[in-house]
Amino acid sequence: MIMGWRGSSVLFLLIVVILGSGKVAHAMDLSSNSHENYTQFLLANGVSHTPPMGWNSWNHFQCDIDEWTVKSTADALVSTGLAALGYKYVNIDDCWGEKDRDWRGNLRVKPSTFPSGIKALADYVHAKGLKLGIYSDAGYQTCSKTMPGSLGHEDQDARTFAEWGIDYLKYDNCYHDGSKPLYRFARMSYALQKVGRPILYAICEWGEDNPEKWAGRYGNAWRTTGDIKDIWERITSIADENNIWGRYAGPGRWNDPDMLEVGNGGMSIEEYRSHFSIWAAMKAPLLIGCDIRSATTETLGILGNKEVIGVNQDPLGIQARKIRSEAGLEVWAGPLSRRRVVIVLWNRSRVRAPMSVGWRDVGLSPFMPVTVRDLWAHSFVSKNMRSRLTAYVAPHACKMYILGPI
């Protein structure tokens, strides 16, 4: 039996709006067709069909980053099996370069921490079957004030990144000239396209100037919020902020509520499981922010949940949305490929509570029989359920399900 969408449902409307969102991006095009859409260029080269997955140095190491840490993290991605699950980007954040450019105006790698250089590091990472990412800024300095930004050097720096074998660029928004972010971030997009190498472009504008309305024309992901913190209150507030912009996301263009904090020690296992579940359902980039080399079994179990990752990497690419919230009890849902639906029952309250969702809530006929798969228990709740699903959910925990056709 095929699952049916009701024309009046919220989730059906999501599909309509998302399919039309390309018109918004097109309207913001500054190039007057003088440049091909960079997103389309990358999609044609197999980049960012689904949200990027990998690791980033900042949340755990901040400026305390060096060549050995990056190499050993790449080793750990492979040895833990995370790389085989799709975590392929190894991203160096801020503080990798010297304070000043060389006499030719080129960025300089800090020899005390990256003695072999970035090109050799990229070769090492590539030999593992992984990809290397790097960081710069659409301003005169990076956010740490320890190295130059790329404002005014976009073409030169894009060529440098390509020559080094870079696969991912996180581009931040500190210490600029006051011009609109759209113009500064578009300039780097054009520069990256000129070098011809497929480099995933992550725009880190912090959501200040509604990047979701224009950034999809120039890059593959854009921050919708300020920085994440390893505390429950920040996770919930960021999820709410990112939820607003769900209709703008889709294959090749992703809302980014910032990197994962799973495993950094500031929250409970249940809170980390909720964090990971909601990020996955929202089709956020899944960029690990802990030290993988010393990650606990529990942390690896969260980051390595194949079924939850499968929701994030679903080819339909539609961001799940919050469809109901009452007294801290929330229902998030979104369509998946093969006529399936993902549902997250998220208890943000302080007490254990029964939570339920009806088929009508997610656009299905209440008479429709479906399979119900629990993604954290890795088992079927039912292979023939109608009308409504109910579960008890612990405080700050979640239940995550897929409803599928019989």
XYZ file of N, CA and C in Angstrom, residues 221-399:
537
model
N 26.175 25.540 2.185
C 25.598 25.572 3.529
C 25.808 26.965 4.089
N 24.904 27.366 4.974
C 25.036 28.692 5.570
C 24.567 28.621 7.006
N 25.334 29.253 7.878
C 24.949 29.302 9.274
C 23.697 30.153 9.432
N 22.747 29.622 10.174
C 21.496 30.329 10.434
C 21.473 30.935 11.831
N 22.522 30.685 12.618
C 22.531 31.085 14.020
C 23.921 31.558 14.436
N 23.990 32.099 15.652
C 25.286 32.346 16.273
C 25.927 31.032 16.692
N 27.041 31.128 17.407
C 27.814 29.938 17.756
C 27.073 29.031 18.734
N 27.302 27.756 18.561
C 26.755 26.745 19.467
C 27.571 26.710 20.753
N 26.957 26.216 21.827
C 27.651 25.944 23.081
C 27.220 24.570 23.570
N 28.071 23.969 24.385
C 27.823 22.609 24.872
C 26.919 22.633 26.099
N 25.762 23.286 25.949
C 24.780 23.341 27.021
C 23.387 23.146 26.427
N 22.502 22.559 27.212
C 21.167 22.211 26.753
C 20.394 23.414 26.229
N 20.437 24.523 26.965
C 19.662 25.699 26.589
C 20.068 26.252 25.230
N 21.344 26.156 24.909
C 21.801 26.662 23.613
C 21.384 25.725 22.484
N 21.401 24.434 22.739
C 20.961 23.464 21.728
C 19.502 23.711 21.357
N 18.655 23.889 22.363
C 17.235 24.075 22.090
C 16.963 25.399 21.377
N 17.660 26.468 21.773
C 17.406 27.764 21.137
C 17.880 27.773 19.690
N 19.001 27.123 19.420
C 19.507 27.045 18.048
C 18.563 26.224 17.173
N 18.054 25.131 17.722
C 17.102 24.317 16.957
C 15.888 25.150 16.556
N 15.398 25.962 17.485
C 14.239 26.806 17.192
C 14.554 27.838 16.112
N 15.734 28.441 16.182
C 16.127 29.432 15.172
C 16.243 28.793 13.796
N 16.876 27.635 13.747
C 17.083 26.973 12.460
C 15.777 26.467 11.859
N 14.838 26.107 12.713
C 13.553 25.586 12.266
C 12.809 26.578 11.383
N 12.970 27.855 11.670
C 12.229 28.903 10.957
C 12.503 28.862 9.457
N 13.715 28.459 9.096
C 14.169 28.608 7.703
C 14.141 27.304 6.922
N 13.397 26.324 7.395
C 13.415 25.001 6.772
C 13.070 24.989 5.298
N 12.194 25.877 4.868
C 11.740 25.843 3.470
C 12.832 26.219 2.481
N 13.931 26.800 2.949
C 14.988 27.220 2.031
C 16.032 26.134 1.770
N 16.000 25.055 2.544
C 17.018 24.018 2.416
C 16.626 22.982 1.371
N 17.613 22.274 0.861
C 17.390 21.214 -0.106
C 18.709 20.738 -0.657
N 18.707 19.739 -1.525
C 19.965 19.206 -2.063
C 20.877 20.297 -2.620
N 22.098 20.324 -2.096
C 23.081 21.310 -2.530
C 23.069 22.590 -1.740
N 22.061 22.785 -0.872
C 21.957 24.035 -0.104
C 21.325 23.717 1.246
N 22.100 23.862 2.311
C 21.678 23.370 3.621
C 21.749 24.447 4.681
N 20.692 24.533 5.500
C 20.743 25.354 6.708
C 21.723 24.724 7.695
N 22.557 25.559 8.309
C 23.600 25.054 9.201
C 23.445 25.664 10.598
N 22.932 24.889 11.557
C 22.807 25.384 12.928
C 24.077 25.216 13.759
N 25.187 25.058 13.121
C 26.531 24.942 13.710
C 26.879 23.483 14.003
N 28.127 23.295 14.391
C 28.710 21.961 14.498
C 28.205 21.214 15.736
N 28.381 19.921 15.728
C 27.902 19.074 16.818
C 28.748 19.240 18.079
N 28.084 19.146 19.229
C 28.778 19.154 20.524
C 28.804 17.775 21.164
N 28.241 16.794 20.503
C 28.168 15.436 21.066
C 29.560 14.964 21.498
N 29.682 14.573 22.769
C 30.940 14.026 23.261
C 31.862 15.013 23.938
N 31.480 16.273 24.006
C 32.362 17.265 24.634
C 32.161 17.399 26.137
N 31.163 16.729 26.693
C 31.077 16.596 28.139
C 30.135 17.528 28.871
N 29.514 18.457 28.182
C 28.667 19.424 28.860
C 27.226 19.008 29.035
N 26.829 17.911 28.410
C 25.437 17.467 28.490
C 25.377 15.968 28.772
N 24.170 15.501 29.072
C 23.967 14.078 29.350
C 23.869 13.288 28.043
N 23.935 11.978 28.162
C 23.811 11.118 26.986
C 22.465 11.337 26.308
N 21.381 11.435 27.097
C 20.061 11.665 26.504
C 20.008 13.012 25.785
N 20.620 14.022 26.361
C 20.636 15.335 25.712
C 21.442 15.300 24.424
N 22.557 14.605 24.433
C 23.346 14.472 23.201
C 22.574 13.680 22.141
N 21.844 12.667 22.578
C 21.057 11.887 21.627
C 19.963 12.757 20.993
N 19.350 13.624 21.794
C 18.356 14.560 21.262
C 19.006 15.552 20.295
N 20.133 16.083 20.683
C 20.900 17.013 19.841
C 21.184 16.386 18.473
N 21.693 15.173 18.481
C 22.043 14.503 17.234
C 20.804 14.191 16.404
N 19.733 13.763 17.068
C 18.498 13.413 16.359
C 17.901 14.619 15.646
N 17.817 15.737 16.344
C 17.214 16.930 15.742
C 18.097 17.487 14.629
N 19.399 17.501 14.831
C 20.308 17.972 13.759
C 20.162 17.078 12.519
N 20.082 15.785 12.744
C 19.938 14.862 11.614
C 18.614 15.092 10.895
N 17.526 15.229 11.653
C 16.214 15.419 11.044
C 16.130 16.748 10.302
N 16.822 17.777 10.815
C 16.820 19.098 10.165
C 17.726 19.150 8.943
N 18.340 18.028 8.595
C 19.261 17.976 7.458
C 20.420 18.956 7.633
N 20.866 19.093 8.868
C 22.024 19.937 9.154
C 23.305 19.210 8.765
N 24.361 19.942 8.409
C 25.662 19.290 8.281
C 26.003 18.583 9.591
N 26.501 17.370 9.500
C 26.890 16.616 10.692
C 28.405 16.663 10.810
N 28.885 17.688 11.487
C 30.318 17.892 11.669
C 30.654 17.666 13.138
N 31.319 16.567 13.407
C 31.678 16.192 14.772
C 32.570 17.268 15.374
N 32.303 17.618 16.637
C 33.085 18.673 17.279
C 33.855 18.221 18.493
N 33.931 16.907 18.743
C 34.669 16.401 19.902
C 36.010 15.805 19.449
N 36.767 15.326 20.422
C 38.022 14.631 20.126
C 37.694 13.165 19.866
N 37.627 12.799 18.610
C 37.233 11.435 18.235
C 38.208 10.406 18.789
N 39.453 10.791 18.937
C 40.496 9.839 19.347
C 40.249 9.287 20.744
N 39.557 10.062 21.585
C 39.284 9.613 22.950
C 37.785 9.499 23.224
N 36.981 9.441 22.178
C 35.528 9.381 22.337
C 35.105 8.096 23.042
N 34.100 8.215 23.907
C 33.592 7.052 24.634
C 32.747 6.171 23.724
N 32.471 4.986 24.211
C 31.596 4.076 23.478
C 30.223 4.697 23.272
N 29.727 5.398 24.302
C 28.416 6.038 24.201
C 28.415 7.123 23.122
N 29.472 7.921 23.087
C 29.575 8.982 22.076
C 29.632 8.393 20.673
N 30.446 7.373 20.500
C 30.552 6.743 19.186
C 29.237 6.074 18.790
N 28.498 5.576 19.787
C 27.202 4.978 19.498
C 26.196 5.992 18.980
N 26.263 7.211 19.496
C 25.381 8.270 19.007
C 25.803 8.703 17.611
N 27.065 9.051 17.462
C 27.560 9.550 16.175
C 27.492 8.489 15.081
N 27.499 7.223 15.492
C 27.537 6.132 14.518
C 26.211 5.453 14.273
N 25.106 6.073 14.688
C 23.793 5.458 14.474
C 23.434 5.533 12.989
N 23.537 4.402 12.308
C 23.325 4.364 10.860
C 21.916 4.797 10.469
N 20.946 4.432 11.283
C 19.558 4.738 10.921
C 19.277 6.238 11.035
N 19.829 6.883 12.043
C 19.656 8.332 12.183
C 20.435 9.059 11.092
N 21.636 8.589 10.805
C 22.410 9.160 9.704
C 21.638 9.024 8.391
N 20.961 7.897 8.227
C 20.181 7.680 7.016
C 19.100 8.724 6.815
N 18.506 9.202 7.906
C 17.523 10.288 7.813
C 18.195 11.556 7.322
N 19.344 11.872 7.900
C 20.079 13.073 7.501
C 20.488 13.028 6.038
N 20.882 11.860 5.570
C 21.407 11.717 4.223
C 20.340 11.281 3.208
N 19.089 11.323 3.600
C 18.013 10.922 2.701
C 18.033 11.759 1.431
N 17.938 11.150 0.261
C 18.091 11.896 -0.993
C 17.004 12.929 -1.261
N 15.852 12.804 -0.618
C 14.811 13.815 -0.819
C 15.264 15.168 -0.298
N 16.018 15.183 0.782
C 16.664 16.400 1.254
C 15.735 17.462 1.811
N 14.618 17.065 2.413
C 13.685 18.038 2.971
C 13.853 18.106 4.485
N 14.053 19.303 4.990
C 14.299 19.517 6.404
C 13.035 19.254 7.219
N 13.165 18.436 8.274
C 12.044 18.233 9.187
C 11.768 19.527 9.941
N 10.487 19.715 10.307
C 10.065 20.954 10.972
C 9.325 20.628 12.263
N 9.289 21.596 13.143
C 8.481 21.474 14.357
C 7.016 21.671 13.985
N 6.183 20.675 14.254
C 4.774 20.793 13.888
C 3.866 20.980 15.099
N 4.399 20.718 16.306
C 3.600 20.955 17.495
C 4.502 21.144 18.699
N 4.121 22.083 19.585
C 4.871 22.328 20.812
C 3.902 22.765 21.902
N 3.944 22.053 23.035
C 3.071 22.388 24.155
C 3.740 21.960 25.446
N 4.011 22.942 26.318
C 4.606 22.679 27.633
C 5.925 21.903 27.523
N 6.722 22.232 26.511
C 8.008 21.575 26.336
C 7.961 20.236 25.639
N 6.784 19.802 25.232
C 6.644 18.537 24.499
C 6.457 18.852 23.026
N 7.427 18.433 22.212
C 7.454 18.848 20.813
C 7.411 17.661 19.866
N 6.729 17.873 18.751
C 6.708 16.898 17.661
C 7.347 17.546 16.447
N 8.397 16.916 15.944
C 9.069 17.347 14.715
C 8.842 16.255 13.675
N 8.646 16.653 12.421
C 8.395 15.650 11.380
C 8.778 16.187 10.017
N 9.036 15.276 9.110
C 9.355 15.660 7.742
C 9.283 14.468 6.809
N 9.044 14.726 5.530
C 8.969 13.637 4.549
C 10.344 13.098 4.179
N 10.390 11.809 3.901
C 11.589 11.139 3.412
C 11.284 10.516 2.055
N 12.313 10.040 1.402
C 12.122 9.334 0.135
C 11.345 8.040 0.370
N 10.876 7.446 -0.709
C 10.126 6.199 -0.686
C 8.852 6.315 0.161
N 8.265 7.495 0.157
C 6.975 7.764 0.820
C 6.992 7.437 2.316
N 8.106 7.765 2.936
C 8.237 7.573 4.377
C 8.181 8.933 5.086
N 8.032 8.890 6.395
C 7.999 10.094 7.221
C 8.884 9.875 8.437
N 9.724 10.859 8.783
C 10.475 10.802 10.031
C 9.729 11.608 11.083
N 9.673 11.070 12.294
C 9.030 11.742 13.417
C 9.976 11.733 14.613
N 10.127 12.891 15.258
C 10.888 12.984 16.503
C 9.954 13.518 17.586
N 9.767 12.726 18.629
C 9.040 13.175 19.817
C 10.095 13.667 20.807
N 10.139 14.980 21.011
C 11.231 15.588 21.780
C 10.679 16.185 23.065
N 11.098 15.652 24.188
C 10.651 16.126 25.495
C 11.659 17.127 26.048
N 11.356 18.410 25.911
C 12.248 19.446 26.425
C 11.894 19.850 27.857
N 10.913 19.170 28.455
C 10.525 19.473 29.829
C 11.422 18.721 30.815
N 11.138 18.911 32.112
C 11.952 18.299 33.160
C 11.349 17.014 33.714
N 10.243 16.555 33.132
C 9.579 15.354 33.662
C 9.280 14.373 32.532
N 9.256 13.103 32.894
C 8.867 12.067 31.935
C 7.407 12.263 31.565
N 7.104 12.103 30.284
C 5.742 12.405 29.845
C 5.338 11.523 28.668
N 4.027 11.222 28.573
C 3.531 10.542 27.367
C 3.436 11.541 26.228
N 3.847 11.127 25.049
C 3.778 11.983 23.876
C 3.165 11.183 22.732
N 2.401 11.864 21.904
C 1.768 11.149 20.795
C 1.719 12.015 19.556
N 1.562 11.351 18.430
C 1.399 12.033 17.143
C 0.380 11.241 16.336
N -0.557 11.954 15.749
C -1.552 11.309 14.909
C -1.152 11.364 13.454
N -1.668 10.419 12.691
C -1.319 10.377 11.273
C -1.741 11.666 10.564
N -2.889 12.238 10.981
C -3.335 13.488 10.352
C -2.320 14.611 10.566
N -1.593 14.571 11.704
C -0.607 15.611 12.011
C 0.505 15.672 10.975
N 0.778 14.530 10.347
C 1.880 14.466 9.384
C 1.394 14.215 7.966
N 0.096 14.498 7.741
C -0.418 14.451 6.375
C -0.857 13.100 5.886
N -1.086 12.164 6.800
C -1.501 10.819 6.402
C -2.947 10.566 6.786
N -3.592 9.681 6.084
C -4.930 9.249 6.461
C -4.856 8.457 7.761
N -5.759 8.703 8.723
C -5.733 7.939 9.972
C -6.016 6.455 9.769
N -6.566 6.100 8.616
C -6.875 4.698 8.320
C -5.708 3.991 7.619
N -4.639 4.751 7.370
C -3.494 4.215 6.644
C -2.645 3.321 7.554
N -2.485 2.036 7.253
C -1.584 1.193 8.045
C -0.129 1.449 7.638
N 0.754 1.569 8.630
C 2.158 1.842 8.349
C 3.039 0.992 9.253
N 4.283 0.834 8.859
C 5.295 0.275 9.751
C 5.868 1.425 10.582
N 6.269 1.115 11.800
C 6.857 2.123 12.694
C 8.187 1.585 13.192
N 9.254 2.261 12.795
C 10.608 1.829 13.141
C 11.217 2.796 14.155
N 11.680 2.265 15.297
C 12.364 3.062 16.318
C 13.854 3.107 15.973
N 14.362 4.299 15.680
C 15.732 4.418 15.170
C 16.800 4.302 16.256
N 16.416 4.484 17.520
C 17.401 4.310 18.590
C 17.341 2.911 19.191
N 16.173 2.303 19.180
C 16.070 0.913 19.641
C 16.438 -0.070 18.535
N 16.506 0.428 17.279
C 16.819 -0.415 16.117
C 15.854 -1.594 16.008
N 14.578 -1.287 16.179
C 13.568 -2.343 16.097
C 12.240 -1.734 15.652
N 11.344 -2.596 15.196
C 10.017 -2.156 14.793
C 9.093 -2.099 16.011
N 8.443 -0.967 16.186
C 7.389 -0.854 17.191
C 6.163 -1.602 16.707
N 5.914 -1.502 15.412
C 4.790 -2.198 14.792
C 5.037 -2.317 13.298
N 4.496 -3.346 12.709
C 4.526 -3.488 11.263
C 3.152 -3.280 10.648
N 2.231 -2.819 11.485
C 0.876 -2.548 10.985
C 0.147 -1.673 12.003
N 0.451 -0.369 12.004
C -0.151 0.549 12.964
C -0.995 1.578 12.225
N -2.124 1.924 12.825
C -3.018 2.931 12.252
C -3.231 4.073 13.236
N -3.546 5.220 12.691
C -4.114 6.359 13.400
C -3.142 7.169 14.254
N -2.423 6.533 15.209
C -1.687 7.322 16.196
C -0.572 6.505 16.836
N 0.516 7.220 17.173
C 1.656 6.624 17.865
C 1.840 7.350 19.194
N 1.993 6.591 20.281
C 2.196 7.174 21.607
C 3.387 6.508 22.273
N 4.194 7.312 22.978
C 5.349 6.780 23.697
C 5.630 7.645 24.913
N 6.178 7.042 25.946
C 6.661 7.803 27.101
C 8.103 8.231 26.817
N 8.383 9.521 27.054
C 9.696 10.067 26.731
C 10.296 10.699 27.980
N 11.531 10.335 28.292
C 12.222 10.845 29.477
C 12.537 12.336 29.311
N 12.775 13.057 30.391
C 13.110 14.482 30.289
C 14.381 14.712 29.475
N 14.323 15.681 28.584
C 15.430 16.076 27.699
C 15.818 14.975 26.713
N 14.983 13.957 26.612
C 15.246 12.852 25.690
C 14.316 12.961 24.480
N 14.472 12.054 23.553
C 13.611 12.011 22.396
C 13.375 10.568 21.960
N 12.336 10.377 21.193
C 12.099 9.136 20.468
C 12.077 9.504 18.984
